[in-house]
């Protein structure tokens, strides 16, 4: 997959649960979603009476602009997917056309919630590697389809600083996937795991049920010492 920039593609609550092995009791914890973009995770959690704080630089824009950015890229991405059939697993999304349909449903839910959620402080503009969050009392910080995936665009030092920042504000962090856009294991992963171990954190790679990029069915969980 070749992308000019980081794309505003979002995933659902069900996908977040699968990607991150989130149990029902995890959903009751204090969760922050970093690089949540146009995921419907926050909107769907809010519908269930649960609360999530989402942080993303995309939230500097209004709903119309985010919607426009999504529709600018969606067909190009789906046609790249169709042209590389061996790179994808269809256990979850079933087909490229279904994948497009699922992504459209997600962004509709996100857009429907966005302005209200922003006014309620659930969508906050911010970006790694420095977050303007004072406290350190989140139970879980999640980050999907940003760290490791864009390893070519963001170097080791960025990943290291971003992960330490997530560990500053949350007791545990979960990151998915661990593959790059080219489907290789992120070149930053092993060194980061060793460094986290050496600094007293507890990093583990966990198998998850979700897979779209072929072989992309693992997440990194790191717990504070
Ligand atoms: C592919 S989207 C993933 C959205 C969501 N996590 C999901 O999986 O559904 C990647 C997101 O990373 C965000 N992003 C880009 N640079 C960032 C940074 N420095 N810190 C945090 N998020 C960033 C983009 O704005 C975009 O919304």
mmCIF file of N, CA, C and O and ligand atoms in Angstrom, residues 6-12 16 19-20 34-40 55-59 103 106 126-129 131 143-146 149-150 154 158 176, ligand 1:
data_model
loop_
_atom_site.group_PDB
_atom_site.id
_atom_site.type_symbol
_atom_site.label_atom_id
_atom_site.label_comp_id
_atom_site.label_asym_id
_atom_site.label_seq_id
_atom_site.Cartn_x
_atom_site.Cartn_y
_atom_site.Cartn_z
ATOM 1 N N UNK A 6 -0.868 10.377 5.942
ATOM 2 C CA UNK A 6 -1.640 9.536 6.856
ATOM 3 C C UNK A 6 -3.119 9.733 6.543
ATOM 4 O O UNK A 6 -3.591 10.872 6.501
ATOM 5 N N UNK A 7 -3.813 8.638 6.319
ATOM 6 C CA UNK A 7 -5.179 8.785 5.823
ATOM 7 C C UNK A 7 -6.210 8.790 6.953
ATOM 8 O O UNK A 7 -6.059 8.069 7.942
ATOM 9 N N UNK A 8 -7.261 9.592 6.784
ATOM 10 C CA UNK A 8 -8.314 9.637 7.813
ATOM 11 C C UNK A 8 -9.306 8.496 7.638
ATOM 12 O O UNK A 8 -10.435 8.681 7.218
ATOM 13 N N UNK A 9 -8.845 7.283 7.949
ATOM 14 C CA UNK A 9 -9.690 6.096 7.895
ATOM 15 C C UNK A 9 -10.001 5.694 9.323
ATOM 16 O O UNK A 9 -9.097 5.648 10.161
ATOM 17 N N UNK A 10 -11.264 5.348 9.593
ATOM 18 C CA UNK A 10 -11.622 5.038 10.973
ATOM 19 C C UNK A 10 -12.222 3.655 11.130
ATOM 20 O O UNK A 10 -12.796 3.092 10.190
ATOM 21 N N UNK A 11 -12.106 3.142 12.337
ATOM 22 C CA UNK A 11 -12.625 1.815 12.658
ATOM 23 C C UNK A 11 -13.701 1.882 13.739
ATOM 24 O O UNK A 11 -13.804 2.871 14.457
ATOM 25 N N UNK A 12 -14.462 0.799 13.837
ATOM 26 C CA UNK A 12 -15.631 0.780 14.730
ATOM 27 C C UNK A 12 -15.254 0.301 16.138
ATOM 28 O O UNK A 12 -14.144 -0.202 16.360
ATOM 29 N N UNK A 16 -12.219 -2.062 17.327
ATOM 30 C CA UNK A 16 -11.311 -1.718 18.437
ATOM 31 C C UNK A 16 -11.260 -2.861 19.454
ATOM 32 O O UNK A 16 -10.196 -3.211 19.956
ATOM 33 N N UNK A 19 -9.146 -5.602 17.745
ATOM 34 C CA UNK A 19 -7.730 -5.247 17.528
ATOM 35 C C UNK A 19 -6.961 -5.226 18.834
ATOM 36 O O UNK A 19 -5.776 -5.523 18.876
ATOM 37 N N UNK A 20 -7.651 -4.793 19.908
ATOM 38 C CA UNK A 20 -6.961 -4.545 21.172
ATOM 39 C C UNK A 20 -7.326 -5.552 22.254
ATOM 40 O O UNK A 20 -6.998 -5.329 23.422
ATOM 41 N N UNK A 34 -5.565 7.527 21.218
ATOM 42 C CA UNK A 34 -4.643 8.475 20.600
ATOM 43 C C UNK A 34 -4.554 8.148 19.113
ATOM 44 O O UNK A 34 -4.445 6.976 18.740
ATOM 45 N N UNK A 35 -4.617 9.206 18.272
ATOM 46 C CA UNK A 35 -4.719 9.020 16.809
ATOM 47 C C UNK A 35 -6.033 8.319 16.475
ATOM 48 O O UNK A 35 -6.086 7.480 15.574
ATOM 49 N N UNK A 36 -7.088 8.672 17.162
ATOM 50 C CA UNK A 36 -8.397 8.041 16.938
ATOM 51 C C UNK A 36 -9.029 8.480 15.614
ATOM 52 O O UNK A 36 -9.897 7.772 15.087
ATOM 53 N N UNK A 37 -8.633 9.654 15.113
ATOM 54 C CA UNK A 37 -9.124 10.106 13.804
ATOM 55 C C UNK A 37 -10.631 9.992 13.689
ATOM 56 O O UNK A 37 -11.373 10.268 14.633
ATOM 57 N N UNK A 38 -11.110 9.522 12.521
ATOM 58 C CA UNK A 38 -12.557 9.411 12.323
ATOM 59 C C UNK A 38 -13.103 8.034 12.704
ATOM 60 O O UNK A 38 -14.065 7.553 12.105
ATOM 61 N N UNK A 39 -12.483 7.378 13.704
ATOM 62 C CA UNK A 39 -13.046 6.118 14.206
ATOM 63 C C UNK A 39 -14.395 6.402 14.867
ATOM 64 O O UNK A 39 -14.617 7.497 15.403
ATOM 65 N N UNK A 40 -15.280 5.399 14.864
ATOM 66 C CA UNK A 40 -16.561 5.582 15.565
ATOM 67 C C UNK A 40 -16.489 4.993 16.977
ATOM 68 O O UNK A 40 -17.520 4.871 17.647
ATOM 69 N N UNK A 55 -7.842 11.793 20.954
ATOM 70 C CA UNK A 55 -6.908 12.871 20.611
ATOM 71 C C UNK A 55 -6.425 12.644 19.184
ATOM 72 O O UNK A 55 -6.042 11.514 18.839
ATOM 73 N N UNK A 56 -6.416 13.692 18.382
ATOM 74 C CA UNK A 56 -5.914 13.543 17.006
ATOM 75 C C UNK A 56 -5.713 14.942 16.424
ATOM 76 O O UNK A 56 -6.516 15.844 16.691
ATOM 77 N N UNK A 57 -4.644 15.130 15.598
ATOM 78 C CA UNK A 57 -4.483 16.440 14.956
ATOM 79 C C UNK A 57 -5.615 16.762 13.988
ATOM 80 O O UNK A 57 -5.882 17.934 13.690
ATOM 81 N N UNK A 58 -6.311 15.718 13.526
ATOM 82 C CA UNK A 58 -7.425 15.910 12.585
ATOM 83 C C UNK A 58 -8.542 16.771 13.177
ATOM 84 O O UNK A 58 -9.304 17.421 12.444
ATOM 85 N N UNK A 59 -8.634 16.784 14.503
ATOM 86 C CA UNK A 59 -9.748 17.490 15.150
ATOM 87 C C UNK A 59 -9.596 19.011 15.107
ATOM 88 O O UNK A 59 -10.435 19.731 15.623
ATOM 89 N N UNK A 103 -16.151 1.168 6.205
ATOM 90 C CA UNK A 103 -15.466 2.436 6.485
ATOM 91 C C UNK A 103 -16.435 3.622 6.351
ATOM 92 O O UNK A 103 -16.348 4.590 7.099
ATOM 93 N N UNK A 106 -18.622 3.734 9.397
ATOM 94 C CA UNK A 106 -17.875 4.258 10.547
ATOM 95 C C UNK A 106 -17.799 5.776 10.478
ATOM 96 O O UNK A 106 -18.086 6.473 11.468
ATOM 97 N N UNK A 126 -4.665 17.251 19.207
ATOM 98 C CA UNK A 126 -3.342 17.057 19.808
ATOM 99 C C UNK A 126 -2.591 16.019 19.027
ATOM 100 O O UNK A 126 -3.186 15.310 18.200
ATOM 101 N N UNK A 127 -1.279 15.964 19.243
ATOM 102 C CA UNK A 127 -0.523 14.973 18.483
ATOM 103 C C UNK A 127 0.694 14.476 19.243
ATOM 104 O O UNK A 127 1.283 15.206 20.048
ATOM 105 N N UNK A 128 1.027 13.236 18.973
ATOM 106 C CA UNK A 128 2.264 12.654 19.482
ATOM 107 C C UNK A 128 3.432 13.317 18.768
ATOM 108 O O UNK A 128 3.275 13.758 17.639
ATOM 109 N N UNK A 129 4.587 13.471 19.410
ATOM 110 C CA UNK A 129 4.956 12.760 20.627
ATOM 111 C C UNK A 129 4.700 13.525 21.928
ATOM 112 O O UNK A 129 5.078 13.008 22.983
ATOM 113 N N UNK A 131 1.673 15.218 24.238
ATOM 114 C CA UNK A 131 0.238 15.427 24.412
ATOM 115 C C UNK A 131 0.009 16.431 25.530
ATOM 116 O O UNK A 131 0.707 16.388 26.541
ATOM 117 N N UNK A 143 -3.724 3.038 20.591
ATOM 118 C CA UNK A 143 -3.286 3.718 19.373
ATOM 119 C C UNK A 143 -3.333 2.717 18.226
ATOM 120 O O UNK A 143 -2.567 1.754 18.210
ATOM 121 N N UNK A 144 -4.241 2.948 17.294
ATOM 122 C CA UNK A 144 -4.336 2.000 16.183
ATOM 123 C C UNK A 144 -4.066 2.676 14.854
ATOM 124 O O UNK A 144 -4.463 3.821 14.627
ATOM 125 N N UNK A 145 -3.352 1.947 14.006
ATOM 126 C CA UNK A 145 -3.085 2.383 12.628
ATOM 127 C C UNK A 145 -2.398 3.733 12.545
ATOM 128 O O UNK A 145 -2.750 4.581 11.731
ATOM 129 N N UNK A 146 -1.444 3.937 13.415
ATOM 130 C CA UNK A 146 -0.575 5.114 13.305
ATOM 131 C C UNK A 146 0.864 4.699 13.647
ATOM 132 O O UNK A 146 1.704 4.595 12.760
ATOM 133 N N UNK A 149 2.730 1.374 11.892
ATOM 134 C CA UNK A 149 2.227 1.291 10.511
ATOM 135 C C UNK A 149 2.977 2.279 9.606
ATOM 136 O O UNK A 149 3.336 1.961 8.482
ATOM 137 N N UNK A 150 3.200 3.493 10.140
ATOM 138 C CA UNK A 150 3.883 4.530 9.362
ATOM 139 C C UNK A 150 5.359 4.625 9.786
ATOM 140 O O UNK A 150 5.878 5.709 10.014
ATOM 141 N N UNK A 154 7.897 7.924 10.191
ATOM 142 C CA UNK A 154 8.260 8.337 11.558
ATOM 143 C C UNK A 154 9.377 7.431 12.058
ATOM 144 O O UNK A 154 9.226 6.208 12.068
ATOM 145 N N UNK A 158 11.019 9.080 17.156
ATOM 146 C CA UNK A 158 9.612 9.497 17.259
ATOM 147 C C UNK A 158 8.806 8.413 17.975
ATOM 148 O O UNK A 158 8.032 8.696 18.898
ATOM 149 N N UNK A 176 -1.748 -1.251 17.796
ATOM 150 C CA UNK A 176 -2.059 -2.200 16.719
ATOM 151 C C UNK A 176 -2.077 -1.437 15.406
ATOM 152 O O UNK A 176 -2.583 -0.315 15.376
HETATM 153 C C1 LIG B 1 -5.335 5.672 9.751
HETATM 154 S S1 LIG B 1 -5.949 6.818 10.935
HETATM 155 C C2 LIG B 1 -6.419 5.707 12.235
HETATM 156 C C3 LIG B 1 -7.617 6.184 13.023
HETATM 157 C C4 LIG B 1 -8.059 5.272 14.150
HETATM 158 N N1 LIG B 1 -7.013 5.039 15.114
HETATM 159 C C5 LIG B 1 -8.538 3.947 13.639
HETATM 160 O O1 LIG B 1 -7.766 2.972 13.611
HETATM 161 O O2 LIG B 1 -9.686 3.862 13.239
HETATM 162 C C6 LIG B 1 -4.442 7.536 11.536
HETATM 163 C C7 LIG B 1 -4.655 8.786 12.355
HETATM 164 O O3 LIG B 1 -3.385 9.238 12.864
HETATM 165 C C8 LIG B 1 -3.506 10.638 13.019
HETATM 166 N N2 LIG B 1 -2.184 11.264 13.239
HETATM 167 C C9 LIG B 1 -1.330 11.771 12.328
HETATM 168 N N3 LIG B 1 -0.230 12.276 12.943
HETATM 169 C C10 LIG B 1 -0.400 12.096 14.280
HETATM 170 C C11 LIG B 1 0.382 12.393 15.433
HETATM 171 N N4 LIG B 1 1.585 12.980 15.343
HETATM 172 N N5 LIG B 1 -0.119 12.071 16.644
HETATM 173 C C12 LIG B 1 -1.320 11.456 16.751
HETATM 174 N N6 LIG B 1 -2.108 11.145 15.683
HETATM 175 C C13 LIG B 1 -1.642 11.456 14.463
HETATM 176 C C14 LIG B 1 -4.190 11.061 11.732
HETATM 177 O O4 LIG B 1 -4.758 12.355 11.830
HETATM 178 C C15 LIG B 1 -5.232 9.942 11.551
HETATM 179 O O5 LIG B 1 -6.475 10.306 12.070
#
